[in-house]
Structure formats: structure tokens, C-alpha cells
Short mmCIF file of C-alpha atoms in Angstrom, two decimals:
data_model
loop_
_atom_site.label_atom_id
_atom_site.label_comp_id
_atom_site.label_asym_id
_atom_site.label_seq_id
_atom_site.Cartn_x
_atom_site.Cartn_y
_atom_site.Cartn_z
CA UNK Y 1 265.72 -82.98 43.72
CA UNK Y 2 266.07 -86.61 43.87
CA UNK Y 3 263.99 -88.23 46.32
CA UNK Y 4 265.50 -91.61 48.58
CA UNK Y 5 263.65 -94.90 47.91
CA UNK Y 6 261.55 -95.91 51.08
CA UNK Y 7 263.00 -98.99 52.38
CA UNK Y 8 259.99 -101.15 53.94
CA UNK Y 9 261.05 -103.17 56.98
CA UNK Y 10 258.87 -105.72 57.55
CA UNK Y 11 257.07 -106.41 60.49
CA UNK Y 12 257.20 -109.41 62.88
CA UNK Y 13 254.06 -111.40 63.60
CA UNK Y 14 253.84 -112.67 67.42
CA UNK Y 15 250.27 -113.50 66.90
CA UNK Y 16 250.91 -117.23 66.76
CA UNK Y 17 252.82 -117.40 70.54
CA UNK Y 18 249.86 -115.48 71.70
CA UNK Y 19 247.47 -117.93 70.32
CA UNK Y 20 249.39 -120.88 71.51
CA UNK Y 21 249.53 -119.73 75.02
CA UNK Y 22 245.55 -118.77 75.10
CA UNK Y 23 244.93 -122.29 73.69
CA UNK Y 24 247.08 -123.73 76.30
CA UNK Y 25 245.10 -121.95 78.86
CA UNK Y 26 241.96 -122.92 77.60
CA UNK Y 27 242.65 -126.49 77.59
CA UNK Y 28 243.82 -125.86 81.34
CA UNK Y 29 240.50 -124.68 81.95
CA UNK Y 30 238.64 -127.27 80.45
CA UNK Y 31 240.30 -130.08 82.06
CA UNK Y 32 239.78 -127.99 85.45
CA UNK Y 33 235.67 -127.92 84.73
CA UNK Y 34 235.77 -131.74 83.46
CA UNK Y 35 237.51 -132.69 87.09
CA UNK Y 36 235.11 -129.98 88.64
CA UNK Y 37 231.88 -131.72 86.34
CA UNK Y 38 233.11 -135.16 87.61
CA UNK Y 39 233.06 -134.26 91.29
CA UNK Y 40 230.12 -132.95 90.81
CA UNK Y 41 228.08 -136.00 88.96
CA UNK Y 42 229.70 -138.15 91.57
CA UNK Y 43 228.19 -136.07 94.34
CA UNK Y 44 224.84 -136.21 92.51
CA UNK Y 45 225.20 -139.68 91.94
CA UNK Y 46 226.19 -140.58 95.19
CA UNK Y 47 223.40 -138.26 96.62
CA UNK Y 48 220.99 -140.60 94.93
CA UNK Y 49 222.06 -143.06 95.81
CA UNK Y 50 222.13 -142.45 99.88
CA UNK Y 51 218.65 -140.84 99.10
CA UNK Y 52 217.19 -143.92 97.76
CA UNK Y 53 218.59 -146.19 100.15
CA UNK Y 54 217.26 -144.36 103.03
CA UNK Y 55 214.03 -145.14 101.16
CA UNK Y 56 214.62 -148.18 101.05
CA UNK Y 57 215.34 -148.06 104.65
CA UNK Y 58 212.32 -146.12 105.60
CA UNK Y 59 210.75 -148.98 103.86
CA UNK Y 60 212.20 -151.63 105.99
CA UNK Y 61 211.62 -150.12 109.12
CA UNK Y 62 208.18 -149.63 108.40
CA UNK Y 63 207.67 -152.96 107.53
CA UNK Y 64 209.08 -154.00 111.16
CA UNK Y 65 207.00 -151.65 112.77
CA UNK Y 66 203.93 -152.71 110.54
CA UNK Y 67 204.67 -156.37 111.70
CA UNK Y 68 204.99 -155.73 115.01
CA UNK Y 69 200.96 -154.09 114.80
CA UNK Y 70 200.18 -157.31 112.80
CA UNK Y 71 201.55 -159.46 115.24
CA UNK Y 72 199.61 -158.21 118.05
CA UNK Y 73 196.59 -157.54 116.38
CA UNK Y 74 193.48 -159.35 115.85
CA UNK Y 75 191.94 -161.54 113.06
CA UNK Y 76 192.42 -160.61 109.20
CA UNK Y 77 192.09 -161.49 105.89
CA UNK Y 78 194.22 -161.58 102.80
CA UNK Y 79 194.77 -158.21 102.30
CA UNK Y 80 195.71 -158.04 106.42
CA UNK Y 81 192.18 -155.73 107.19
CA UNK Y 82 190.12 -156.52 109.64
CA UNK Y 83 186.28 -157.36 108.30
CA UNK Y 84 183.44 -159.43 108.13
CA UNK Y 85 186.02 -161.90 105.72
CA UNK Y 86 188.47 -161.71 108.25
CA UNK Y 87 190.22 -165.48 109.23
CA UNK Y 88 192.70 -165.97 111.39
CA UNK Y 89 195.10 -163.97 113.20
CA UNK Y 90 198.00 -162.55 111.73
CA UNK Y 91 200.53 -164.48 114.43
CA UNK Y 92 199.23 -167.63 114.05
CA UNK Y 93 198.82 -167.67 110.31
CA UNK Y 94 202.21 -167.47 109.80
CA UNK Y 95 204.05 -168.79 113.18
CA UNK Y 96 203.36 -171.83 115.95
CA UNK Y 97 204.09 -172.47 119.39
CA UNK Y 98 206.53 -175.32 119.51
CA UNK Y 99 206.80 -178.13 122.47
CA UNK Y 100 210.12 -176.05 123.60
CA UNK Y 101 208.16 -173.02 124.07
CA UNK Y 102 210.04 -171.55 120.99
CA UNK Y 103 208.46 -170.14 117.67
CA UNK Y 104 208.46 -170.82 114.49
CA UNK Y 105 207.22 -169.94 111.03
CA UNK Y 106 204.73 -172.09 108.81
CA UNK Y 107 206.06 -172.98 105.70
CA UNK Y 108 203.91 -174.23 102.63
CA UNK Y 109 205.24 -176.16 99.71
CA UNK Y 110 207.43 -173.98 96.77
CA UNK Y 111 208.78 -174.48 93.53
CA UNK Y 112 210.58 -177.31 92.74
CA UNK Y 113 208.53 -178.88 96.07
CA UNK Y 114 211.20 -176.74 98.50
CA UNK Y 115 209.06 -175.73 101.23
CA UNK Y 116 208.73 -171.95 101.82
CA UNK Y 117 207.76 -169.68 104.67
CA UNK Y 118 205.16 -166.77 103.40
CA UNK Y 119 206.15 -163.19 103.20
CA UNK Y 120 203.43 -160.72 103.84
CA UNK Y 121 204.27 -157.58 101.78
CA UNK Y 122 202.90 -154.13 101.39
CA UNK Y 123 203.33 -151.44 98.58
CA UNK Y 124 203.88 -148.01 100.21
CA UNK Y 125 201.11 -145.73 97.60
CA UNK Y 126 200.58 -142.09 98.07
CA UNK Y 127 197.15 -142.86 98.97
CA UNK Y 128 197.84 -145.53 101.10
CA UNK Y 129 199.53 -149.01 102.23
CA UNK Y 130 198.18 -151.91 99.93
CA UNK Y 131 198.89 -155.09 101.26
CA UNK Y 132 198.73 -158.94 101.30
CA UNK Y 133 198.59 -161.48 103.92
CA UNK Y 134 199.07 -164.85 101.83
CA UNK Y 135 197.99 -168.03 103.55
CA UNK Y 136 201.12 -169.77 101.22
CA UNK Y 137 204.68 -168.98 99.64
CA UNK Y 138 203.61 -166.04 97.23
CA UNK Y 139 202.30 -162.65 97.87
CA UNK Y 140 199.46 -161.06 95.76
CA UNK Y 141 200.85 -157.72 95.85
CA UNK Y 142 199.23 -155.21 92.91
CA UNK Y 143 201.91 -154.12 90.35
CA UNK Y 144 201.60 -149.99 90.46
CA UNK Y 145 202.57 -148.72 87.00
CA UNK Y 146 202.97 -144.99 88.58
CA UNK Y 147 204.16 -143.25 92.04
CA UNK Y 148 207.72 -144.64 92.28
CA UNK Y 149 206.16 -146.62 95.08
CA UNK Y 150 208.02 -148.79 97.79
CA UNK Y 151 207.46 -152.06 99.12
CA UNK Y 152 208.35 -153.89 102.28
CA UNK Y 153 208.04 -157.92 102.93
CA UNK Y 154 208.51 -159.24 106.20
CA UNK Y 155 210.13 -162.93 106.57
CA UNK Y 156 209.88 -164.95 110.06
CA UNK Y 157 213.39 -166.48 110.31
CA UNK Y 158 213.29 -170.07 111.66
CA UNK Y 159 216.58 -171.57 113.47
CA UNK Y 160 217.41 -173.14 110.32
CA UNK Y 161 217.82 -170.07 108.34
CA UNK Y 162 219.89 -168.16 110.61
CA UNK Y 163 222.94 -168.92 113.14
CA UNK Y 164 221.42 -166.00 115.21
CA UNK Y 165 221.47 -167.48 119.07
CA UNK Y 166 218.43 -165.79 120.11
CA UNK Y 167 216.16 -167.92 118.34
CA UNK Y 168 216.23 -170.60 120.49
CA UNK Y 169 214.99 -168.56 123.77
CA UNK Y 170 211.34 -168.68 124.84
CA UNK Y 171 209.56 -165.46 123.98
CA UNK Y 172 211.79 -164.55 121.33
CA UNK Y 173 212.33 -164.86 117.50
CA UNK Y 174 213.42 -162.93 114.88
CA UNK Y 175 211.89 -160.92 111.94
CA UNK Y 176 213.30 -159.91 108.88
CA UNK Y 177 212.43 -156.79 106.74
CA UNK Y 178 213.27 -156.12 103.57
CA UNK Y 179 212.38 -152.63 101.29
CA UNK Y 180 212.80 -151.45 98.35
CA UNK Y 181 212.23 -148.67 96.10
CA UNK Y 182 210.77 -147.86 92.42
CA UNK Y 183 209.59 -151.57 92.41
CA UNK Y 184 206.88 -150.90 89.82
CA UNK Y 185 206.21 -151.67 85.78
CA UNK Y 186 207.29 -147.88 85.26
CA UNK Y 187 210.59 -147.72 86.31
CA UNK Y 188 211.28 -151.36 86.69
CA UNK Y 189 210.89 -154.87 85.41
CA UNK Y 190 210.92 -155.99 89.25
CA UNK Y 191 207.67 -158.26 89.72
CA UNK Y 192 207.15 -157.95 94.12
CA UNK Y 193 205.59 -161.11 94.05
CA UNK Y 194 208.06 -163.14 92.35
CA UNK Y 195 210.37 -165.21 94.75
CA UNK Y 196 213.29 -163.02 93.00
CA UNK Y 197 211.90 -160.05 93.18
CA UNK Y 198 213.28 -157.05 95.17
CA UNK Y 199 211.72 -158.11 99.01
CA UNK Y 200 212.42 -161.71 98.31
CA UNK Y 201 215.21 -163.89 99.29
CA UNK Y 202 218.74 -161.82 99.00
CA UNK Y 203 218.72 -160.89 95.21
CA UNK Y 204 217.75 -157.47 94.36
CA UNK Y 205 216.57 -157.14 90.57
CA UNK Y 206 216.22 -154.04 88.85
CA UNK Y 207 215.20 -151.40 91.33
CA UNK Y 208 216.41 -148.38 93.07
CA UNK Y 209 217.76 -149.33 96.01
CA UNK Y 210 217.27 -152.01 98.62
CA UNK Y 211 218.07 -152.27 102.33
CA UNK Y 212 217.16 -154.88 104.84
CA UNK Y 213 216.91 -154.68 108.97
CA UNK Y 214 216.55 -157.31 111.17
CA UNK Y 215 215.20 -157.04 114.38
CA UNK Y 216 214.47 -159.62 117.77
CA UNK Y 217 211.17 -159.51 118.94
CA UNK Y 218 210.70 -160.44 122.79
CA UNK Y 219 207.24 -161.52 124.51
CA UNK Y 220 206.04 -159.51 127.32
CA UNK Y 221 203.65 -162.06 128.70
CA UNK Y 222 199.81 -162.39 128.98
CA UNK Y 223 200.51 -164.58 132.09
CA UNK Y 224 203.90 -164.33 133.18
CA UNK Y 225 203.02 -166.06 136.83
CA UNK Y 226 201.46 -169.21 135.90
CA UNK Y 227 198.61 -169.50 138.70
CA UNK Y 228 199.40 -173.28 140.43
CA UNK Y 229 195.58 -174.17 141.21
CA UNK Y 230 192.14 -174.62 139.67
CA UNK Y 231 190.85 -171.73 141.63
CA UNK Y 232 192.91 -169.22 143.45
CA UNK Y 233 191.58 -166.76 145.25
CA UNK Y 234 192.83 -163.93 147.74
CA UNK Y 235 189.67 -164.04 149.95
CA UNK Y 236 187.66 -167.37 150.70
CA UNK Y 237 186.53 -170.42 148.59
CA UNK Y 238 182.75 -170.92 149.37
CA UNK Y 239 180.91 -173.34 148.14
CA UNK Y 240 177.38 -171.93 149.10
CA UNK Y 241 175.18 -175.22 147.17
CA UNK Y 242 176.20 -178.25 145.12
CA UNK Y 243 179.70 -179.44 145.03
CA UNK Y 244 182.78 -177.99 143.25
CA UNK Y 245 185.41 -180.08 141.32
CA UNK Y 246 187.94 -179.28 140.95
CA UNK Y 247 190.78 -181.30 139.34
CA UNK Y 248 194.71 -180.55 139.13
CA UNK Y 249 196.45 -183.82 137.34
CA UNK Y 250 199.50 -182.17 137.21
CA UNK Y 251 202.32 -183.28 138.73
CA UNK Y 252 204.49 -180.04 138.74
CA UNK Y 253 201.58 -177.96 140.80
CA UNK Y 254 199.07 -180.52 141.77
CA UNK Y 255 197.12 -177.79 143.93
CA UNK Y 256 193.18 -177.68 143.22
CA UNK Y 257 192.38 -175.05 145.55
CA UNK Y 258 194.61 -171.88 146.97
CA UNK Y 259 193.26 -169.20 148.89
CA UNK Y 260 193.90 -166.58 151.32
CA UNK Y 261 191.11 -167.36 153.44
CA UNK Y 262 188.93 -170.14 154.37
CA UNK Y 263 187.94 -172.79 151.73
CA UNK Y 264 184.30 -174.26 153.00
CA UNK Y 265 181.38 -176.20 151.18
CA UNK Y 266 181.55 -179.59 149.68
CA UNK Y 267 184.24 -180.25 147.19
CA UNK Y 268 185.66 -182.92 145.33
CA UNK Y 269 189.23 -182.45 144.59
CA UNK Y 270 191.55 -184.42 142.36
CA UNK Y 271 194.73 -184.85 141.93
CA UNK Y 272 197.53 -186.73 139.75
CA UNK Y 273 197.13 -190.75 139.81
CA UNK Y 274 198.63 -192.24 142.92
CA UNK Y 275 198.93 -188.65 145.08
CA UNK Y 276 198.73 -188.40 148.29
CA UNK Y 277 199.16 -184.60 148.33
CA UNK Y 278 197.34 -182.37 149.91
CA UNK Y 279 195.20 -180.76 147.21
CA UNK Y 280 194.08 -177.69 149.07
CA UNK Y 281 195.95 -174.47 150.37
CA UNK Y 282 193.52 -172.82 152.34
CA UNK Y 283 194.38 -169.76 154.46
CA UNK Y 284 197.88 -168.67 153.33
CA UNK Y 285 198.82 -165.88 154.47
CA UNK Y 286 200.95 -164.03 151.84
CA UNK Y 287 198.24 -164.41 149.09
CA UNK Y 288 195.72 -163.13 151.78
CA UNK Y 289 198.23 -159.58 152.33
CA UNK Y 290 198.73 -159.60 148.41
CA UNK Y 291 194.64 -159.18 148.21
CA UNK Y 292 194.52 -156.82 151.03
CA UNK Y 293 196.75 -154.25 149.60
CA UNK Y 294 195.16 -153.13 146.10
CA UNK Y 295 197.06 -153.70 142.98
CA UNK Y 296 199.59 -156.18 144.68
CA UNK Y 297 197.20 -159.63 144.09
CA UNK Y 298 197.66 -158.35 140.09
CA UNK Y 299 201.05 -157.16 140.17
CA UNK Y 300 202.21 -160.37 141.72
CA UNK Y 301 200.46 -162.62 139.27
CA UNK Y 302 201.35 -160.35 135.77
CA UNK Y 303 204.31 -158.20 136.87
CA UNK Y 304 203.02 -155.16 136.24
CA UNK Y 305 200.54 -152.75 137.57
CA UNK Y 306 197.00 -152.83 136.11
CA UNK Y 307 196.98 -149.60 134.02
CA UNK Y 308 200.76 -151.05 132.04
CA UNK Y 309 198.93 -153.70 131.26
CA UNK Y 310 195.80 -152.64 130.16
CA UNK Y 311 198.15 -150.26 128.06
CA UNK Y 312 200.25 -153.01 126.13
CA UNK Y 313 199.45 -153.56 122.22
CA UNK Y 314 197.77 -157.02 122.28
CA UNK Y 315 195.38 -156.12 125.01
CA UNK Y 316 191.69 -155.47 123.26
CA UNK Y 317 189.98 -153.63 125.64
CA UNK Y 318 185.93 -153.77 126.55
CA UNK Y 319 184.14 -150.67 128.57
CA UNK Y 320 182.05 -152.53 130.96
CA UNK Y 321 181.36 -149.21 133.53
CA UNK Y 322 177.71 -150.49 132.88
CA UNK Y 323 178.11 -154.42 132.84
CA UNK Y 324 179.34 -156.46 130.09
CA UNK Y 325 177.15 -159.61 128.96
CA UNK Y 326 177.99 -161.91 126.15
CA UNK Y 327 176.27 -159.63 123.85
CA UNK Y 328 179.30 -157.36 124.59
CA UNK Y 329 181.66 -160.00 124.88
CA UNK Y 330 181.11 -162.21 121.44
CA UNK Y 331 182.41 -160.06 119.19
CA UNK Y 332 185.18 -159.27 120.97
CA UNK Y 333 186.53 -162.59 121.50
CA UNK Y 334 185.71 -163.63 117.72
CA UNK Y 335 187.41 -160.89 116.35
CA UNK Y 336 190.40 -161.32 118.67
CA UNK Y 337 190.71 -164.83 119.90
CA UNK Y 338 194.18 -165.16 120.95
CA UNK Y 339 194.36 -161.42 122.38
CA UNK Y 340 194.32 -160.17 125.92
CA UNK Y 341 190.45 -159.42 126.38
CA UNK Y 342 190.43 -156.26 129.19
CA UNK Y 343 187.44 -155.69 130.47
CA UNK Y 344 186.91 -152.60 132.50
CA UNK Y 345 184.43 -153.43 134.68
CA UNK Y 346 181.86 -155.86 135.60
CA UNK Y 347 181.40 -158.85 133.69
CA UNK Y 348 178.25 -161.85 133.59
CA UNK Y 349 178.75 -165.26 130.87
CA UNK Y 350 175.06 -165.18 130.69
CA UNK Y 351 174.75 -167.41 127.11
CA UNK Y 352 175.60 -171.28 127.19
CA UNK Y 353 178.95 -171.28 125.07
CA UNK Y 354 182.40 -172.52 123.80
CA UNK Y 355 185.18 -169.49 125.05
CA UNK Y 356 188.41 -170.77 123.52
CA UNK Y 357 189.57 -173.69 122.25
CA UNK Y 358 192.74 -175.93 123.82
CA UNK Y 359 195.14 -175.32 121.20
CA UNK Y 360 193.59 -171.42 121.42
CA UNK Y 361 192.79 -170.46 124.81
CA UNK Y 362 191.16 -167.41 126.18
CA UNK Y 363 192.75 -164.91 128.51
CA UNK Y 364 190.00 -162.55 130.61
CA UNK Y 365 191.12 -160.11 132.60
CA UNK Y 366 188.46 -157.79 134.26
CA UNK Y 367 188.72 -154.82 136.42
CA UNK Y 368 185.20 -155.92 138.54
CA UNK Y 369 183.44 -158.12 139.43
CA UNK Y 370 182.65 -161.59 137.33
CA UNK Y 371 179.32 -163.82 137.10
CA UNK Y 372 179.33 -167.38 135.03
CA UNK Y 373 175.56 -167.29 134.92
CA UNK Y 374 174.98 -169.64 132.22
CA UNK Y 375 176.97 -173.54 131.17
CA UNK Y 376 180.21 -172.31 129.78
CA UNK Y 377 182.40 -174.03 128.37
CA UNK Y 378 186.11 -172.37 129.21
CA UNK Y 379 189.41 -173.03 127.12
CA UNK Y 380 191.61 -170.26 129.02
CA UNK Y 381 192.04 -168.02 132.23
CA UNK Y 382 189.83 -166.10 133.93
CA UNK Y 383 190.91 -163.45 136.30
CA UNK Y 384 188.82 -160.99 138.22
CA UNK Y 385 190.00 -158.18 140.51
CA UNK Y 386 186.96 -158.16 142.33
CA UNK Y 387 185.22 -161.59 143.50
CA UNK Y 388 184.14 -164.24 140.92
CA UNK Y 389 180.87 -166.34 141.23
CA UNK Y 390 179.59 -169.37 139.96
CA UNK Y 391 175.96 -169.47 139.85
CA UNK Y 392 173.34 -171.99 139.84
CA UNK Y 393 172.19 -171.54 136.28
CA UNK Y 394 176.12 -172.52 135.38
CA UNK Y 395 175.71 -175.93 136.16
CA UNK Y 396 177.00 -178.41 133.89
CA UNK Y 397 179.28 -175.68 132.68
CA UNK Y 398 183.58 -176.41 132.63
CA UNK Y 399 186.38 -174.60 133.34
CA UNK Y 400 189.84 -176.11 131.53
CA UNK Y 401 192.50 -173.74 132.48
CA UNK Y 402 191.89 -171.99 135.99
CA UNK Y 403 190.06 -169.32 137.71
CA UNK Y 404 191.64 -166.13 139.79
CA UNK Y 405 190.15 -163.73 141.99
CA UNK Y 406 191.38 -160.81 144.11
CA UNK Y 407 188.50 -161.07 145.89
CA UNK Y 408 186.64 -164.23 147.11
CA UNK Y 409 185.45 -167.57 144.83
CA UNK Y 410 181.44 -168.26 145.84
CA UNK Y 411 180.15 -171.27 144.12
CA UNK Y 412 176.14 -171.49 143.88
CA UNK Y 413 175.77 -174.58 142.14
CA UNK Y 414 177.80 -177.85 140.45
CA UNK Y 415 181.01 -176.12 139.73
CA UNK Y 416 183.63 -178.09 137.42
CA UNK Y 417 187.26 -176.41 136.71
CA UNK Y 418 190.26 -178.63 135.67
CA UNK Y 419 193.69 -177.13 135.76
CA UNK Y 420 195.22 -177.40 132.45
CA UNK Y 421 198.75 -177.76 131.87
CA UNK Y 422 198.66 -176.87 128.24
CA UNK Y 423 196.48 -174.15 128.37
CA UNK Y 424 198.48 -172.42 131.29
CA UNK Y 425 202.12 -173.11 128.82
CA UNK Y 426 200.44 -171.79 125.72
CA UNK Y 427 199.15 -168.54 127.46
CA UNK Y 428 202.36 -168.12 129.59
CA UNK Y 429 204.75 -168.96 126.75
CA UNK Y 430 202.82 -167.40 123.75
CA UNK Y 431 199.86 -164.84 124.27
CA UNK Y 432 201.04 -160.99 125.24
CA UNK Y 433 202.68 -158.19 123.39
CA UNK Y 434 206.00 -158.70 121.22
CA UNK Y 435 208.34 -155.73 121.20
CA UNK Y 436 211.27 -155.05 119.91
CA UNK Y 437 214.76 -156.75 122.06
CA UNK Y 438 217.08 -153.46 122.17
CA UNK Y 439 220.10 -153.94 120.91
CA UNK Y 440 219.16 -156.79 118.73
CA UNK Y 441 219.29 -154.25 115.43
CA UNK Y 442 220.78 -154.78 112.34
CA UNK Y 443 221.31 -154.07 108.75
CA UNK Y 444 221.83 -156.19 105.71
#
């Protein structure tokens, strides 16, 4: 039998289409994960980046709010503590009352002799702020090698440094606060006490992030109802023994004596050169009902009630339920000399002494009762909500500023008080607590 050849038909190969097509689709797919990967490192990136400018916003605001406590705290030294090294006070080492009632800040010679207003900066640690309170241009911040810390530097703006309108009112200025983040020798080449560093000036160099708020500070006033006299009191002037003076030279109030009630004793009352005034206001009737009604003699002269202002920031307050001497006192006033001293209770200068200076008055507000039992010598304001004596042992002491009582004014021996002008603008235009303006916010 003869057997057929096999014929062999060969086969087709559709590998290579399939191959093509699952190549195709796998290039689809990676250009759909390398969009999806970009989204997503944008997102990440972008997430960093809000995350450490709210940092360096945090920062910022802290370094307002930090200010702010400065500002209407007491002495300190240059690492802004309080202590036995302590100076001057934080508002006065860096601002000054000007003759229009305005502030502004210091400024101390800079490189290339420009002159330069300081910037007290802090460096936000884990264990703590660490800060420095330069009398001059530069801070003496430590550089913190670990931490990722921050740091915040507050600048005073003068009118020359900003168009901002606001500057130019009384009782208002504004502060600048800049922060940063990762400022440190770890992360960053940024030196915080250079005057290009992160917090100074506008450039930013090699950190993080950076953010910057400005904010108007307004004065709520140790004294916003200058007294007009010498001595004003809601009951009676008495002048039991020896003679007050009592001297009022200027010409805008030119009263030595107000009172509600009778004004007796011998006195010796002066006025500006070549008046003819009458230098006495005895029995007035509306300061004699503010005195009779309690809390309106105060609220009338500081325009609040007692307990708001014993409550504001740059009061320092003294318990006196058992008496305050100067023993009490002393300390107070050295550690806070330009500071609302509030002392609840009674109150007796028993020690012969120097209580404020002209260009840095004292402000003495007590809830009782006040005795000047010993020659004082008075830069300031005295006020008492309760009656205010002068006693024998006082004599040869001075009063430059003025004296007010709710109550009545009983002088026991020589009695000198000279209304001062200067003292009453500097207390009225410059002492009290600075809060923030609302509205007067912003961002840079």
C-alpha cells in the first residue's frame, strides 16, 4: 500500500501583535502613575510647604504676642528676664516719647555708620524660649545645631520706614514680627543674628519658610483724665498746721486747688507769671456727687471701673489688706518703674526718698487710704480712693506732678506739691497697657 506524503502547513505566529498591544498598554500605564506620582509629590510638596509656613506664622504671632508682654512688663536684662541684673524696661529700651506725644524706636549706629533700630529676637527650643534683648543693632541669639527650632524678631517701625497712617496718632505705633523656621547650623547656613539673616530686614536666606505680621498697638491709658490741680480732692482740703503750697504754672489748667468741699488752713498758692486767676475751686459740686457715689470719683478720672483697671497688663499689683510701707513698696517700684503700681489697700511713705524721676514718673493708685509720713520726694501721681494725708514728719518733702483723693486732703505740716505739666503728658500720653488696634492686621 502506498502511503500519501504528509503535507505540513505551517502555522502563523500572532505573538508579536499581542506583544505590541501589551507594551502599548504598559506604557499607558506608566505614563498614568508618572502623572498620578507628580500630583502626588506636588501635594507633598505643597503640603510642606503650607506646613512650614504656618510655622513660620505661629512664629510671628508669637513674637507679637511675646512683645506685647515685653512691652508692658517690668525691668530686664539682655536676655529679656527679670533678675537681680535686670536694667531698664523693655519699652523704653527700645522706644521714646516724642514732643508730639507719638513713639518712636531708638536706633544705634550700623554698618557702614547707617543707624539701626534693635530687634529683640527669640529662638522657639523644645525646652524653652531663649532670647535676647540687645541694648544696640545686633541680637545675641544662640545658634541651635539641633531641634529644627524657630525664631521670631520683633522690629518697632518708625514713620520713616513705613507709609502706614497710624503712626502718627498718639497712643499708637506699629510692630513688626517676623518668623522663621529651621534657622539653625543643622539644616541651614542662616546666622539669626546677622542683619541678613531670616528675622532681619526683608531677605530670607536659606531656611524653611518665613512669614511676617504686622500689627498696631493702641495705649489704653494710665491717666486718661489728666487731673487740672495740684491737689484734687472729692471731700475737703484741710490744712490742719503749717502752710501748703501749692503751685500750678501752667497756663492751660492753672488750678492749685479743686475740691468738692471746703478748702480751709493757710495756703500759699501760685500760679503762672502775671495771673490773676483764681487759683482755687473749692466746693464744686459735681466732683463732690462723683465722691459720694462709690466708683464714680475713679471712673471719671481713668474711664474705667476699678477692678478693669486693676486687671490691665501693665498694672503691678501690691496686697496691702495689712498696710503697705516702703519696705513693701521699694521693690516694687524698682523693679517696675514706669508701670501702674496698684496697691490694694492702705498705704504710708514712711522712708525719706526719691519716687520717680521727671523724665520717669510714678503712677500710684491705691484702693485705701494713703499717709506721706516721711520727706518724699515725688516725680508722678498719686491717687487714693480713700483720703490722703500729709503729715508732720513729711515736711520738707515735694510733690511734682499732683495729688488725688476720693476722699478728703488733710495736711499736718509744710506741704509742697507743684503741678507738673510734663509729668501729667508723659503719664497721660505714655504709661498704661498697649493692645492690639483690631483690624490693624496684616501679613507680609
Amino acid at each position: 500500500m502506498n502511503l500519501l506524503p504528509v503535507r505540513r502547513v505551517p502555522v502563523r505566529v500572532h505573538g508579536i501583535a499581542t506583544l505590541t498591544v501589551v507594551m502599548v498598554l504598559f506604557f499607558i500605564m506608566a505614563m498614568v502613575a508618572a502623572y498620578t506620582n507628580r500630583n502626588l509629590i506636588f501635594e507633598q510638596r505643597t503640603s510642606v510647604n503650607s506646613y512650614r509656613s504656618t510655622q513660620a506664622l505661629i512664629a510671628a504671632e508669637a513674637g507679637v504676642d511675646w512683645a506685647i508682654a515685653q512691652i508692658n512688663g517690668g525691668t530686664i536684662n539682655a536676655t529679656c528676664e527679670a533678675g537681680d541684673d535686670a536694667t531698664d524696661e523693655f519699652r523704653w529700651r527700645y522706644l521714646y516719647l516724642k514732643h508730639d506725644g507719638t513713639m518712636a524706636a531708638h536706633k544705634w549706629p550700623g554698618a557702614l555708620g547707617v543707624s539701626m533700630a534693635a530687634q529683640p529676637a527669640c529662638v522657639l527650643t523644645p525646652g524653652g524660649p531663649l532670647c535676647s534683648c540687645p541694648s544696640g543693632p545686633l541680637s545675641t541669639l544662640p545658634m541651635v545645631s539641633t531641634d529644627a527650632p524657630m525664631v521670631f524678631a520683633v522690629r518697632f517701625l518708625n514713620d520713616s520706614l513705613t507709609a502706614q497712617p497710624n503712626l502718627t496718632r498718639i497712643g499708637a505705633f506699629r510692630i513688626r514680627s517676623a518668623g522663621c523656621t529651621s534657622a539653625h547650623t543643622g539644616l541651614s547656613s542662616a546666622n539669626v543674628n546677622d542683619k541678613e539673616s531670616c528675622h532681619r530686614g526683608k531677605t530670607f536666606l536659606d531656611v524653611d519658610g518665613s512669614m511676617g505680621v504686622e500689627v498696631t498697638l493702641g495705649l489704653v491709658s494710665a491717666l486718661p483724665v489728666p487731673p487740672v490741680a495740684a491737689v484734687t480732692a472729692g471731700g475737703g482740703i484741710t490744712q490742719a498746721a503749717g502752710t501748703l503750697t501749692a503751685t500750678n504754672e501752667d497756663a492751660g489748667t492753672a488750678v492749685a486747688l479743686h475740691a468738692g468741699g471746703a478748702i480751709s488752713g493757710t495756703t500759699n498758692l501760685r500760679g503762672p507769671a502775671g495771673s490773676t486767676a483764681n487759683l482755687s475751686l473749692p466746693s464744686d459740686a459735681e466732683l463732690q456727687g462723683l465722691a459720694a457715689t462709690a466708683g464714680d470719683f475713679f471712673r471719671a478720672t481713668f474711664g474705667m471701673p476699678m477692678e478693669s483697671y486693676r486687671q490691665q497688663p501693665a498694672a503691678a499689683r501690691v496686697n496691702c489688706a495689712a498696710g503697705c510701707t516702703w519696705a513693701e513698696l521699694g521693690p516694687v517700684l524698682a523693679a517696675n518703674p514706669s508701670r501702674v503700681i496698684y496697691l490694694e489697700g492702705n498705704v504710708t511713705l514712711d522712708q525719706a526718698t526719691t519716687i520717680g524721676s521727671t523724665t520717669l514718673p510714678s503712677m500710684l493708685v491705691a484702693t485705701g487710704n494713703v499717709t506721706i509720713a516721711a520727706p518724699v520726694t515725688l516725680n508722678g501721681v498719686i491717687y487714693s480712693d480713700g483720703n490722703l494725708t500729709w503729715q508732720a514728719g513729711a515736711a520738707g518733702g515735694l510733690v511734682r506732678g499732683a495729688l488725688m483723693s476720693n476722699g478728703s486732703f488733710s495736711g499736718q505740716g509744710n506741704v509742697a506739691v507743684a503741678y507738673d505739666a510734663e509729668v501729667i503728658r508723659r503719664l497721660h500720653q505714655a504709661y498704661g497697657s498697649y493692645v492690639r488696634v483690631p483690624g490693624s492686621w496684616r501679613t507680609f
